Coordinates of C-alpha atoms in Angstrom, one line a residue:
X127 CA 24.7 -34.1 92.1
X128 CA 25.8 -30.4 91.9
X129 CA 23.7 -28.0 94.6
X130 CA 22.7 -25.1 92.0
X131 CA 21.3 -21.9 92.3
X132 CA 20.6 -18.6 90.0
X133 CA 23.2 -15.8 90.4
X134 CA 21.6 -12.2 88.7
X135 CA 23.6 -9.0 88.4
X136 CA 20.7 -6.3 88.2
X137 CA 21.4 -2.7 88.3
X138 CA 18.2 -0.5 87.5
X139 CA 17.2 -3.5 85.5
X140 CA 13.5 -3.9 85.5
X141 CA 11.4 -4.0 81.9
X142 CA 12.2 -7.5 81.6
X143 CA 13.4 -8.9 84.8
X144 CA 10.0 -10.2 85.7
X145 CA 9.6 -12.3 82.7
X146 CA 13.8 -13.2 83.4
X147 CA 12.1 -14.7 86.9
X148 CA 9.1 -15.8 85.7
X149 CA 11.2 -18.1 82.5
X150 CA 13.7 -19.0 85.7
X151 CA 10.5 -20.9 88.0
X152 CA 10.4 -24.4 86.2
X153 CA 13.5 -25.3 87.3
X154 CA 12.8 -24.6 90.9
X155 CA 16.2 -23.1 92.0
X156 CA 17.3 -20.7 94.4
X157 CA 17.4 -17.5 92.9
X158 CA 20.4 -14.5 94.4
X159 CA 19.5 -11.4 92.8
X160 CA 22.2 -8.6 93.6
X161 CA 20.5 -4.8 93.5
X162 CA 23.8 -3.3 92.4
X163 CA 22.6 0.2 94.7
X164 CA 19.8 0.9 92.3
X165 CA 17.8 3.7 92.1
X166 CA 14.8 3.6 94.2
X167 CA 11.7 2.9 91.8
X168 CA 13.9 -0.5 91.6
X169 CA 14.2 -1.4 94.6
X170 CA 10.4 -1.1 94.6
X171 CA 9.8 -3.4 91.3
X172 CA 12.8 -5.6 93.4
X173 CA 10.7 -6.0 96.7
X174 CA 7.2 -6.9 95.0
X175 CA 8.8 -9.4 92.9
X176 CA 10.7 -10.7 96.2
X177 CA 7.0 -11.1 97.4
X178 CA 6.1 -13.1 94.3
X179 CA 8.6 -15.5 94.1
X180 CA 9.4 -17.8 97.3
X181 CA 12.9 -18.7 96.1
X182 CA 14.7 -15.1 95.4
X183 CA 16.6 -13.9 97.7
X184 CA 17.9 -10.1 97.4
X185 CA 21.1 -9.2 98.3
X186 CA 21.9 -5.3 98.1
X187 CA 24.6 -3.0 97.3
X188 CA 24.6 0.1 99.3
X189 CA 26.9 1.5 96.6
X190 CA 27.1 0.6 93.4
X191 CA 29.7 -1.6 92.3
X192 CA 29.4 -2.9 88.6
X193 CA 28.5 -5.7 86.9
X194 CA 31.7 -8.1 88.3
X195 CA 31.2 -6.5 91.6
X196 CA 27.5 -7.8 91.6
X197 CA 28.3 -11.3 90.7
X198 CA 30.9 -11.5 93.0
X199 CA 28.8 -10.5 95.7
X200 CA 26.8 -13.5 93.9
X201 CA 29.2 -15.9 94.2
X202 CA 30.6 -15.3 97.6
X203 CA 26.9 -15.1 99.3
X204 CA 26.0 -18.4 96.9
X205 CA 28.8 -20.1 98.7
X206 CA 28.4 -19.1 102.5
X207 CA 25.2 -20.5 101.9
X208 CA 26.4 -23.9 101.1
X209 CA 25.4 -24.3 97.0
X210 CA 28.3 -26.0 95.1
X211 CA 27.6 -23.7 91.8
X212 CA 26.3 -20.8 90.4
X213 CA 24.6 -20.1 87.3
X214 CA 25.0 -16.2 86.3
X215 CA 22.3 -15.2 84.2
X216 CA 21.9 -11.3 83.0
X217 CA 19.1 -9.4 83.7
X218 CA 18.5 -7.8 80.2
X219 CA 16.6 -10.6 78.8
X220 CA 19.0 -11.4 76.4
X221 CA 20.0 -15.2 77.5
X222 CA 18.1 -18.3 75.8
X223 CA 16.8 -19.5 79.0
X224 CA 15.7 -22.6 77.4
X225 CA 19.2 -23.8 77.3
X226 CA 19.6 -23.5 80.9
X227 CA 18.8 -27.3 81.4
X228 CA 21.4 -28.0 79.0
X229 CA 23.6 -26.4 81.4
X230 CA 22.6 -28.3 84.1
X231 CA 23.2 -31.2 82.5
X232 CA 26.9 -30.6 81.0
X233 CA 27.2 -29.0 85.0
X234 CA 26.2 -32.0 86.6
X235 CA 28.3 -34.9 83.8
X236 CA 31.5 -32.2 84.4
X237 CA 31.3 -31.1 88.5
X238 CA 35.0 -29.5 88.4
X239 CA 34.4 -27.3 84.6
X240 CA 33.3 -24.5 84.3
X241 CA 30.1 -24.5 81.5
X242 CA 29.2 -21.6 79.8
X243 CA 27.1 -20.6 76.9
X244 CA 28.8 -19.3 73.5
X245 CA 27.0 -17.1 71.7
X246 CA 24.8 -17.4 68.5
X247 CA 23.7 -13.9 67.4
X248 CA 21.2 -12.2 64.9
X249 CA 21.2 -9.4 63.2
X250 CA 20.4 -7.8 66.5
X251 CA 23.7 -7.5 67.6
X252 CA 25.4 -3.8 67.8
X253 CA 28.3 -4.4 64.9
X254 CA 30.7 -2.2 67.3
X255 CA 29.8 -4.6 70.2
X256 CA 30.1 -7.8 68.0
X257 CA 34.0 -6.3 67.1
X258 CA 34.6 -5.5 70.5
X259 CA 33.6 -8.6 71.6
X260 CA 36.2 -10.6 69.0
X261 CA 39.2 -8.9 69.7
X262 CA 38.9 -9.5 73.4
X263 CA 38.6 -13.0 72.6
X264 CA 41.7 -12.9 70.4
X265 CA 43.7 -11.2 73.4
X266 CA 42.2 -14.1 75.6
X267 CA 43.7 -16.9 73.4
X268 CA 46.9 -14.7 73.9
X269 CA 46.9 -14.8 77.4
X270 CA 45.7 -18.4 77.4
X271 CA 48.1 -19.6 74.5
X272 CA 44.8 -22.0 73.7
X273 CA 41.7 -21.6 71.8
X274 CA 40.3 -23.4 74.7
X275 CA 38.1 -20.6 75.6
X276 CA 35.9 -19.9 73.1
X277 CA 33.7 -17.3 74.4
X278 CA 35.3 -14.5 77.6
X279 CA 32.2 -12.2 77.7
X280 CA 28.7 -14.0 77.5
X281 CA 26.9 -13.9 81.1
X282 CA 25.3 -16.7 80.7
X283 CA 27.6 -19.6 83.0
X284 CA 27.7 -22.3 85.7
X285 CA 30.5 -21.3 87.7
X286 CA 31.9 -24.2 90.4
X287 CA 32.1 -22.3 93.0
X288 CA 35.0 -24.0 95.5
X289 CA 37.4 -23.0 92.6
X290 CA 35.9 -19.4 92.1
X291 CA 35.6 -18.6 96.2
X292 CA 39.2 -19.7 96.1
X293 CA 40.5 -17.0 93.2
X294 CA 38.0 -14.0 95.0
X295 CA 40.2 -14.3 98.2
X296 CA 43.6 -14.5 96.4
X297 CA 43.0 -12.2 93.2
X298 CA 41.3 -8.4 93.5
X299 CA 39.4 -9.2 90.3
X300 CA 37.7 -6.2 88.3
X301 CA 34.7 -5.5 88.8
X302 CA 33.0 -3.9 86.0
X303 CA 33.1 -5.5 82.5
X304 CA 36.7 -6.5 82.8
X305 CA 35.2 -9.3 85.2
X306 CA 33.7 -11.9 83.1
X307 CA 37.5 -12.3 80.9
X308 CA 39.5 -11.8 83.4
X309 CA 37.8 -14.6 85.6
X310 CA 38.0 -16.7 82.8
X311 CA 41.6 -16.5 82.1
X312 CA 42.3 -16.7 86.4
X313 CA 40.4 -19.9 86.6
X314 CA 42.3 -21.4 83.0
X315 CA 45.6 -20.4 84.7
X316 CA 44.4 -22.8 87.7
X317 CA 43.9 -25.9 85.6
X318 CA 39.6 -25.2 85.7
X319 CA 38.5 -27.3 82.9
X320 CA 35.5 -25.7 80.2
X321 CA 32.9 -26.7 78.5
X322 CA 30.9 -24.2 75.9
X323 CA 27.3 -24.6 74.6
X324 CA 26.3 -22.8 71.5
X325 CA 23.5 -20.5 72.6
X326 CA 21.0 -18.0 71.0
X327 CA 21.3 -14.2 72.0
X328 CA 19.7 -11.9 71.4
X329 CA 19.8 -7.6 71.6
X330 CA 16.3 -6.6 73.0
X331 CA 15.0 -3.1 71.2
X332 CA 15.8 -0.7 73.4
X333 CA 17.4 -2.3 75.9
X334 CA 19.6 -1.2 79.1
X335 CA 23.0 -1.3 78.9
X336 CA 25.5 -0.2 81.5
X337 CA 28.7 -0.1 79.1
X338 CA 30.6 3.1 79.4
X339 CA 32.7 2.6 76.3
X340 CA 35.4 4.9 77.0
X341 CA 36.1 3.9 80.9
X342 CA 35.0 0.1 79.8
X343 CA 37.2 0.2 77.3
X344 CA 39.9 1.8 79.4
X345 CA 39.7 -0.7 82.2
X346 CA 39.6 -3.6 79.8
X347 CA 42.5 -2.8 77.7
X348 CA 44.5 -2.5 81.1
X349 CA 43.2 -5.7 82.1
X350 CA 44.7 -7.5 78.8
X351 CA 48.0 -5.6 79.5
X352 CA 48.3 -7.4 83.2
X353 CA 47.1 -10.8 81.9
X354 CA 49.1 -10.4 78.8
X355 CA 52.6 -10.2 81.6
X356 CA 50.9 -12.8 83.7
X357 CA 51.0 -15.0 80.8
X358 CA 54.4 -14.4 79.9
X359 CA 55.5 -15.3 83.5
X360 CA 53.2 -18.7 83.0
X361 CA 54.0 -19.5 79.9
X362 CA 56.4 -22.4 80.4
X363 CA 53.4 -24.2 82.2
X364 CA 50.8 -23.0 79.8
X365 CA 53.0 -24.8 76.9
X366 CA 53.4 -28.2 78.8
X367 CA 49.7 -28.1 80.2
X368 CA 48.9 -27.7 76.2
X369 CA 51.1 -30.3 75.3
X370 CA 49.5 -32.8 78.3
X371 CA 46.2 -32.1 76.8
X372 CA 47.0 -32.6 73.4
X373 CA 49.2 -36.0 73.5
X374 CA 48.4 -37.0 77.2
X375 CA 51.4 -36.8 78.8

């Protein structure tokens, strides 16, 4: 059996986070929340709910980092400590939580993938994010040459950590929201099998959102440029390792 625990990214994250923990307690898990350096009214809301909930753990950011930078603190603190994976979970509210024992499940049947959630949305959804969203998937088929991964930028994943501790010590990953593709794409390029679940999400009214859309944008479109060239120079393999999994040889 997979060793789990609960990986959140919060920066200045707190109208919902205590329902997020409170949702999180039936499945009795570690939980690493990363304070991304956030402001210090956080950091107060932080240390009360550190005082209500035995099994979170806070690990802090003096500055702040992004989003990636957070769960790769996440990741790397999840594994010193000994757990085999990592479930990343936002801190916005906007993850089904109910289909986290699903998750487990597909985890545990499928040790070495990497499981993640694909997203179903509602009319919630910001149209310009819900565009954004698909053409980064398109440029991650490119740079996959697969429609294996179906989803690059929902939050909501069991990572296997052995594989993703080894990729944070070789590759300087992003680490703002060029992180969840890009680690994606890495771990594909290193034969990591995945698994997807459909999973509801949904935009809360007024929620927090730390997307700068011109530097986001910025930093993603350079990311697709480098994978796009590491592709190229991987290709040969990515056709035959498509060809293996389609006729098994």
């Amino acid at each position: 059996m997979n060793k789990f625990c609960i990986v959140i990214p919060n920066y200045n994250h707190t109208s919902v986070i205590a329902a997020v923990l409170t949702s999180l307690t039936e499945y009795n898990l570690p939980i690493i929340m990363v304070d991304d350096a956030s402001n210090d009214a956080a950091k107060t809301v932080f240390s009360a709910l550190a005082q209500q909930h035995p099994l979170l753990t806070i690990v802090t950011h003096a500055h702040n980092q992004g989003k990636g930078g957070a769960v790769q603190s996440g990741l790397h603190y999840a594994y010193q400590q000994g757990y085999s994976h990592a479930i990343q979970v936002d801190a916005d509210g906007q993850h089904n939580l109910a289909d986290l024992a699903q998750l487990l499940r597909l985890s545990n049947a499928n040790p070495q993938a990497l499981v993640s959630c694909c997203p179903i949305y509602d009319a919630s959804v910001p149209k310009h994010r819900y565009l954004a969203r698909y053409l980064t998937h398109v440029w991650v088929w490119i740079e996959t040459l697969s429609f294996e991964i179906v989803d690059s930028m929902c939050g909501f994943r069991v990572y296997p950590l052995g594989a993703c501790e080894k990729l944070l010590k070789e590759v300087k990953l992003g680490k703002r929201m060029d992180f969840d593709p890009e680690i994606l794409v890495r771990l594909y390029w290193r034969n990591v099998p995945f698994i997807f679940l459909p999973s509801q999400v949904i935009y809360p009214e007024n929620g927090l959102s730390h997307f700068q859309p011109l530097h986001d944008n910025v930093r993603i479109s350079w990311l697709h440029t480098r994978l796009f060239f590491g592709m190229l120079v991987r290709s040969p393999w990515l056709i035959a390792h498509k060809v293996k999994r389609r006729y098994g040889r």
